[in-house]
Amino acid sequence: MKKEYWIILIAYIAMQFSGIIGVPLLMFTGNFFGKSPEEMQILSVPYWIVISFAITFIITLALLRKELKTVRELREASSVPASIAWAVGGIFLAYFAQIMAASIENIIGIEMGSENTQDILMLIKTFPAVIIVSSIIGPILEEIVFRKIIFGSLNKRLNFFLSALISSVIFSLAHAEIEHTLLYSAMGFTFAFLYVKTKRIIVPIFAHVTMNTLVVILQLNKEPIENWLEKMEKIQSFIGGFI
């Protein structure tokens, strides 16, 4: 594996654990910016998430800047129209994989819903800038780490199924929701398929970013959407009474 890849992996892992030092540090320095300890106790976690992800994102892009310009990879990749088609189709493919995995989990007695998603929504409500991390920076970093680096490196030595399986399970474990391993692995398989099919990391990135963004938008507007659906049902029943 390339030296740059190892540095990115180390930076990504360090980012995951950086809150141990970063959050207390922000709580301490908050006093110098006129923030009360109570305010910093609430804001330090979302602040650090944005800071740590942004730093890791910049490091990752800086290390990959030369690779993104290589002509060889562009020759092996799918055409632009085909890549666009797979990127858009990949959203529906990922959604279908998610529904199938969630249905299987439900059958075996695993409750639907993600604690991670609820935690992220709470952080967004506390500090809206977190939505940039959850919807854009986070998915991009995950695709680079889990698909381009881990899956890509494994796929050079193993077949697609084993490479996708190993990288998807690691992807799942990184989300720290063991009960939803099947769900996260199904998503990982889908994104790995999009990557190997097009040879363009931007394709699974687009699908992943879109999926995360839609989930956040729907969850943040859950109550208005439910109210709207209720009104539509009443209107439909009212109209139906005259037919």
GROMACS .gro file of C-alpha atoms in nm:
model
  243
    1MET     CA    1   0.000   0.000   0.000
    2LYS     CA    2   0.121   0.350  -0.081
    3LYS     CA    3   0.281   0.565   0.188
    4GLU     CA    4   0.012   0.830   0.138
    5TYR     CA    5  -0.258   0.571   0.206
    6TRP     CA    6  -0.099   0.472   0.536
    7ILE     CA    7  -0.082   0.836   0.643
    8ILE     CA    8  -0.449   0.886   0.555
    9LEU     CA    9  -0.547   0.575   0.751
   10ILE     CA   10  -0.347   0.691   1.054
   11ALA     CA   11  -0.500   1.040   1.028
   12TYR     CA   12  -0.850   0.895   1.003
   13ILE     CA   13  -0.803   0.664   1.304
   14ALA     CA   14  -0.643   0.948   1.503
   15MET     CA   15  -0.942   1.167   1.419
   16GLN     CA   16  -1.183   0.906   1.558
   17PHE     CA   17  -1.009   0.914   1.896
   18SER     CA   18  -0.900   1.279   1.894
   19GLY     CA   19  -1.202   1.387   2.097
   20ILE     CA   20  -1.042   1.239   2.407
   21ILE     CA   21  -0.799   1.531   2.402
   22GLY     CA   22  -0.978   1.779   2.177
   23VAL     CA   23  -1.309   1.809   2.364
   24PRO     CA   24  -1.152   1.881   2.708
   25LEU     CA   25  -0.913   2.125   2.538
   26LEU     CA   26  -1.205   2.317   2.384
   27MET     CA   27  -1.386   2.321   2.716
   28PHE     CA   28  -1.078   2.472   2.878
   29THR     CA   29  -1.010   2.733   2.606
   30GLY     CA   30  -1.378   2.832   2.595
   31ASN     CA   31  -1.322   3.048   2.900
   32PHE     CA   32  -1.089   3.271   2.696
   33PHE     CA   33  -1.366   3.338   2.441
   34GLY     CA   34  -1.629   3.438   2.689
   35LYS     CA   35  -1.814   3.107   2.689
   36SER     CA   36  -1.941   2.967   3.017
   37PRO     CA   37  -1.846   2.613   3.124
   38GLU     CA   38  -2.212   2.512   3.074
   39GLU     CA   39  -2.210   2.643   2.714
   40MET     CA   40  -1.881   2.473   2.633
   41GLN     CA   41  -2.002   2.145   2.779
   42ILE     CA   42  -2.278   2.150   2.518
   43LEU     CA   43  -2.080   2.295   2.227
   44SER     CA   44  -1.736   2.136   2.266
   45VAL     CA   45  -1.834   1.801   2.109
   46PRO     CA   46  -1.993   1.940   1.789
   47TYR     CA   47  -1.718   2.204   1.762
   48TRP     CA   48  -1.449   1.937   1.781
   49ILE     CA   49  -1.626   1.712   1.531
   50VAL     CA   50  -1.624   1.991   1.273
   51ILE     CA   51  -1.261   2.087   1.348
   52SER     CA   52  -1.120   1.731   1.347
   53PHE     CA   53  -1.307   1.623   1.034
   54ALA     CA   54  -1.206   1.942   0.850
   55ILE     CA   55  -0.837   1.892   0.938
   56THR     CA   56  -0.844   1.525   0.832
   57PHE     CA   57  -1.026   1.617   0.511
   58ILE     CA   58  -0.762   1.876   0.419
   59ILE     CA   59  -0.478   1.631   0.495
   60THR     CA   60  -0.645   1.361   0.283
   61LEU     CA   61  -0.700   1.587  -0.018
   62ALA     CA   62  -0.345   1.720   0.007
   63LEU     CA   63  -0.202   1.366   0.004
   64LEU     CA   64  -0.420   1.257  -0.288
   65ARG     CA   65  -0.380   1.571  -0.502
   66LYS     CA   66  -0.118   1.413  -0.733
   67GLU     CA   67  -0.306   1.085  -0.763
   68LEU     CA   68  -0.627   1.259  -0.865
   69LYS     CA   69  -0.445   1.393  -1.171
   70THR     CA   70  -0.305   1.063  -1.299
   71VAL     CA   71  -0.396   0.985  -1.660
   72ARG     CA   72  -0.374   0.607  -1.616
   73GLU     CA   73  -0.667   0.593  -1.376
   74LEU     CA   74  -0.880   0.808  -1.605
   75ARG     CA   75  -0.814   0.569  -1.896
   76GLU     CA   76  -0.935   0.270  -1.691
   77ALA     CA   77  -1.241   0.451  -1.560
   78SER     CA   78  -1.590   0.448  -1.708
   79SER     CA   79  -1.692   0.727  -1.942
   80VAL     CA   80  -1.840   1.041  -1.791
   81PRO     CA   81  -2.200   0.966  -1.907
   82ALA     CA   82  -2.177   0.607  -1.776
   83SER     CA   83  -2.034   0.729  -1.445
   84ILE     CA   84  -2.315   0.982  -1.406
   85ALA     CA   85  -2.571   0.709  -1.476
   86TRP     CA   86  -2.412   0.479  -1.216
   87ALA     CA   87  -2.387   0.764  -0.964
   88VAL     CA   88  -2.759   0.843  -0.992
   89GLY     CA   89  -2.858   0.477  -1.017
   90GLY     CA   90  -2.633   0.403  -0.721
   91ILE     CA   91  -2.857   0.611  -0.495
   92PHE     CA   92  -3.151   0.381  -0.568
   93LEU     CA   93  -2.927   0.074  -0.549
   94ALA     CA   94  -2.800   0.181  -0.205
   95TYR     CA   95  -3.155   0.257  -0.091
   96PHE     CA   96  -3.274  -0.086  -0.206
   97ALA     CA   97  -2.981  -0.256  -0.027
   98GLN     CA   98  -3.065  -0.061   0.289
   99ILE     CA   99  -3.432  -0.166   0.277
  100MET     CA  100  -3.343  -0.532   0.219
  101ALA     CA  101  -3.088  -0.536   0.504
  102ALA     CA  102  -3.327  -0.353   0.740
  103SER     CA  103  -3.603  -0.604   0.656
  104ILE     CA  104  -3.376  -0.898   0.737
  105GLU     CA  105  -3.267  -0.733   1.063
  106ASN     CA  106  -3.632  -0.677   1.151
  107ILE     CA  107  -3.716  -1.043   1.084
  108ILE     CA  108  -3.442  -1.162   1.320
  109GLY     CA  109  -3.563  -0.924   1.593
  110ILE     CA  110  -3.332  -0.624   1.556
  111GLU     CA  111  -3.516  -0.297   1.610
  112MET     CA  112  -3.508  -0.044   1.329
  113GLY     CA  113  -3.348   0.293   1.384
  114SER     CA  114  -2.991   0.406   1.443
  115GLU     CA  115  -2.851   0.562   1.760
  116ASN     CA  116  -2.575   0.715   1.548
  117THR     CA  117  -2.831   0.897   1.333
  118GLN     CA  118  -3.018   1.028   1.639
  119ASP     CA  119  -2.690   1.144   1.800
  120ILE     CA  120  -2.592   1.325   1.480
  121LEU     CA  121  -2.932   1.494   1.458
  122MET     CA  122  -2.894   1.619   1.815
  123LEU     CA  123  -2.549   1.758   1.734
  124ILE     CA  124  -2.684   1.930   1.422
  125LYS     CA  125  -2.958   2.095   1.627
  126THR     CA  126  -2.693   2.211   1.874
  127PHE     CA  127  -2.445   2.331   1.609
  128PRO     CA  128  -2.587   2.331   1.251
  129ALA     CA  129  -2.239   2.325   1.092
  130VAL     CA  130  -2.222   1.955   1.184
  131ILE     CA  131  -2.450   1.890   0.886
  132ILE     CA  132  -2.150   1.965   0.660
  133VAL     CA  133  -1.963   1.681   0.830
  134SER     CA  134  -2.249   1.431   0.831
  135SER     CA  135  -2.363   1.500   0.475
  136ILE     CA  136  -2.043   1.589   0.287
  137ILE     CA  137  -1.705   1.561   0.460
  138GLY     CA  138  -1.785   1.237   0.647
  139PRO     CA  139  -1.910   1.040   0.343
  140ILE     CA  140  -1.619   1.160   0.128
  141LEU     CA  141  -1.363   1.052   0.390
  142GLU     CA  142  -1.538   0.717   0.438
  143GLU     CA  143  -1.536   0.642   0.066
  144ILE     CA  144  -1.169   0.733   0.036
  145VAL     CA  145  -1.072   0.526   0.342
  146PHE     CA  146  -1.302   0.223   0.313
  147ARG     CA  147  -1.349   0.197  -0.063
  148LYS     CA  148  -1.048   0.356  -0.234
  149ILE     CA  149  -0.783   0.253   0.019
  150ILE     CA  150  -0.902  -0.057   0.206
  151PHE     CA  151  -1.126  -0.216  -0.058
  152GLY     CA  152  -0.899  -0.102  -0.344
  153SER     CA  153  -0.590  -0.251  -0.181
  154LEU     CA  154  -0.766  -0.581  -0.097
  155ASN     CA  155  -0.918  -0.608  -0.444
  156LYS     CA  156  -0.571  -0.620  -0.598
  157ARG     CA  157  -0.504  -0.947  -0.411
  158LEU     CA  158  -0.850  -1.098  -0.351
  159ASN     CA  159  -1.169  -1.136  -0.552
  160PHE     CA  160  -1.447  -0.878  -0.533
  161PHE     CA  161  -1.666  -1.066  -0.284
  162LEU     CA  162  -1.393  -1.115  -0.022
  163SER     CA  163  -1.256  -0.765  -0.067
  164ALA     CA  164  -1.603  -0.610  -0.036
  165LEU     CA  165  -1.690  -0.834   0.260
  166ILE     CA  166  -1.379  -0.748   0.462
  167SER     CA  167  -1.391  -0.374   0.385
  168SER     CA  168  -1.768  -0.359   0.449
  169VAL     CA  169  -1.742  -0.531   0.787
  170ILE     CA  170  -1.463  -0.290   0.887
  171PHE     CA  171  -1.685  -0.005   0.762
  172SER     CA  172  -1.966  -0.138   0.979
  173LEU     CA  173  -1.750  -0.179   1.289
  174ALA     CA  174  -1.627   0.179   1.250
  175HIS     CA  175  -1.985   0.296   1.310
  176ALA     CA  176  -1.991   0.115   1.648
  177GLU     CA  177  -2.338  -0.032   1.601
  178ILE     CA  178  -2.278  -0.407   1.606
  179GLU     CA  179  -2.649  -0.483   1.590
  180HIS     CA  180  -2.666  -0.312   1.250
  181THR     CA  181  -2.363  -0.485   1.099
  182LEU     CA  182  -2.576  -0.628   0.818
  183LEU     CA  183  -2.719  -0.287   0.733
  184TYR     CA  184  -2.384  -0.109   0.717
  185SER     CA  185  -2.223  -0.402   0.534
  186ALA     CA  186  -2.497  -0.396   0.270
  187MET     CA  187  -2.425  -0.027   0.211
  188GLY     CA  188  -2.052  -0.100   0.200
  189PHE     CA  189  -2.105  -0.373  -0.060
  190THR     CA  190  -2.313  -0.137  -0.273
  191PHE     CA  191  -2.055   0.141  -0.266
  192ALA     CA  192  -1.774  -0.108  -0.336
  193PHE     CA  193  -1.968  -0.237  -0.636
  194LEU     CA  194  -2.013   0.118  -0.771
  195TYR     CA  195  -1.641   0.183  -0.729
  196VAL     CA  196  -1.522  -0.136  -0.897
  197LYS     CA  197  -1.779  -0.096  -1.174
  198THR     CA  198  -1.677   0.257  -1.271
  199LYS     CA  199  -1.320   0.286  -1.134
  200ARG     CA  200  -1.419   0.636  -1.022
  201ILE     CA  201  -1.432   0.702  -0.647
  202ILE     CA  202  -1.653   1.005  -0.716
  203VAL     CA  203  -1.939   0.766  -0.806
  204PRO     CA  204  -1.981   0.600  -0.462
  205ILE     CA  205  -1.901   0.937  -0.303
  206PHE     CA  206  -2.197   1.094  -0.486
  207ALA     CA  207  -2.431   0.810  -0.386
  208HIS     CA  208  -2.311   0.816  -0.023
  209VAL     CA  209  -2.333   1.196   0.011
  210THR     CA  210  -2.683   1.195  -0.139
  211MET     CA  211  -2.803   0.913   0.089
  212ASN     CA  212  -2.670   1.083   0.403
  213THR     CA  213  -2.811   1.421   0.302
  214LEU     CA  214  -3.155   1.277   0.234
  215VAL     CA  215  -3.159   1.096   0.569
  216VAL     CA  216  -3.068   1.415   0.755
  217ILE     CA  217  -3.325   1.626   0.567
  218LEU     CA  218  -3.603   1.372   0.621
  219GLN     CA  219  -3.520   1.324   0.989
  220LEU     CA  220  -3.499   1.698   1.060
  221ASN     CA  221  -3.833   1.750   0.885
  222LYS     CA  222  -3.996   1.432   1.012
  223GLU     CA  223  -4.281   1.605   1.196
  224PRO     CA  224  -4.380   1.844   0.911
  225ILE     CA  225  -4.367   1.555   0.662
  226GLU     CA  226  -4.586   1.336   0.884
  227ASN     CA  227  -4.835   1.622   0.926
  228TRP     CA  228  -4.841   1.678   0.549
  229LEU     CA  229  -4.903   1.306   0.485
  230GLU     CA  230  -5.187   1.312   0.737
  231LYS     CA  231  -5.348   1.606   0.559
  232MET     CA  232  -5.310   1.434   0.223
  233GLU     CA  233  -5.482   1.123   0.363
  234LYS     CA  234  -5.773   1.333   0.494
  235ILE     CA  235  -5.807   1.512   0.161
  236GLN     CA  236  -5.800   1.183  -0.025
  237SER     CA  237  -6.070   1.039   0.207
  238PHE     CA  238  -6.281   1.355   0.165
  239ILE     CA  239  -6.255   1.344  -0.215
  240GLY     CA  240  -6.312   0.970  -0.216
  241GLY     CA  241  -6.645   1.025  -0.040
  242PHE     CA  242  -6.777   1.209  -0.345
  243ILE     CA  243  -6.669   0.948  -0.601
   0.00000   0.00000   0.00000
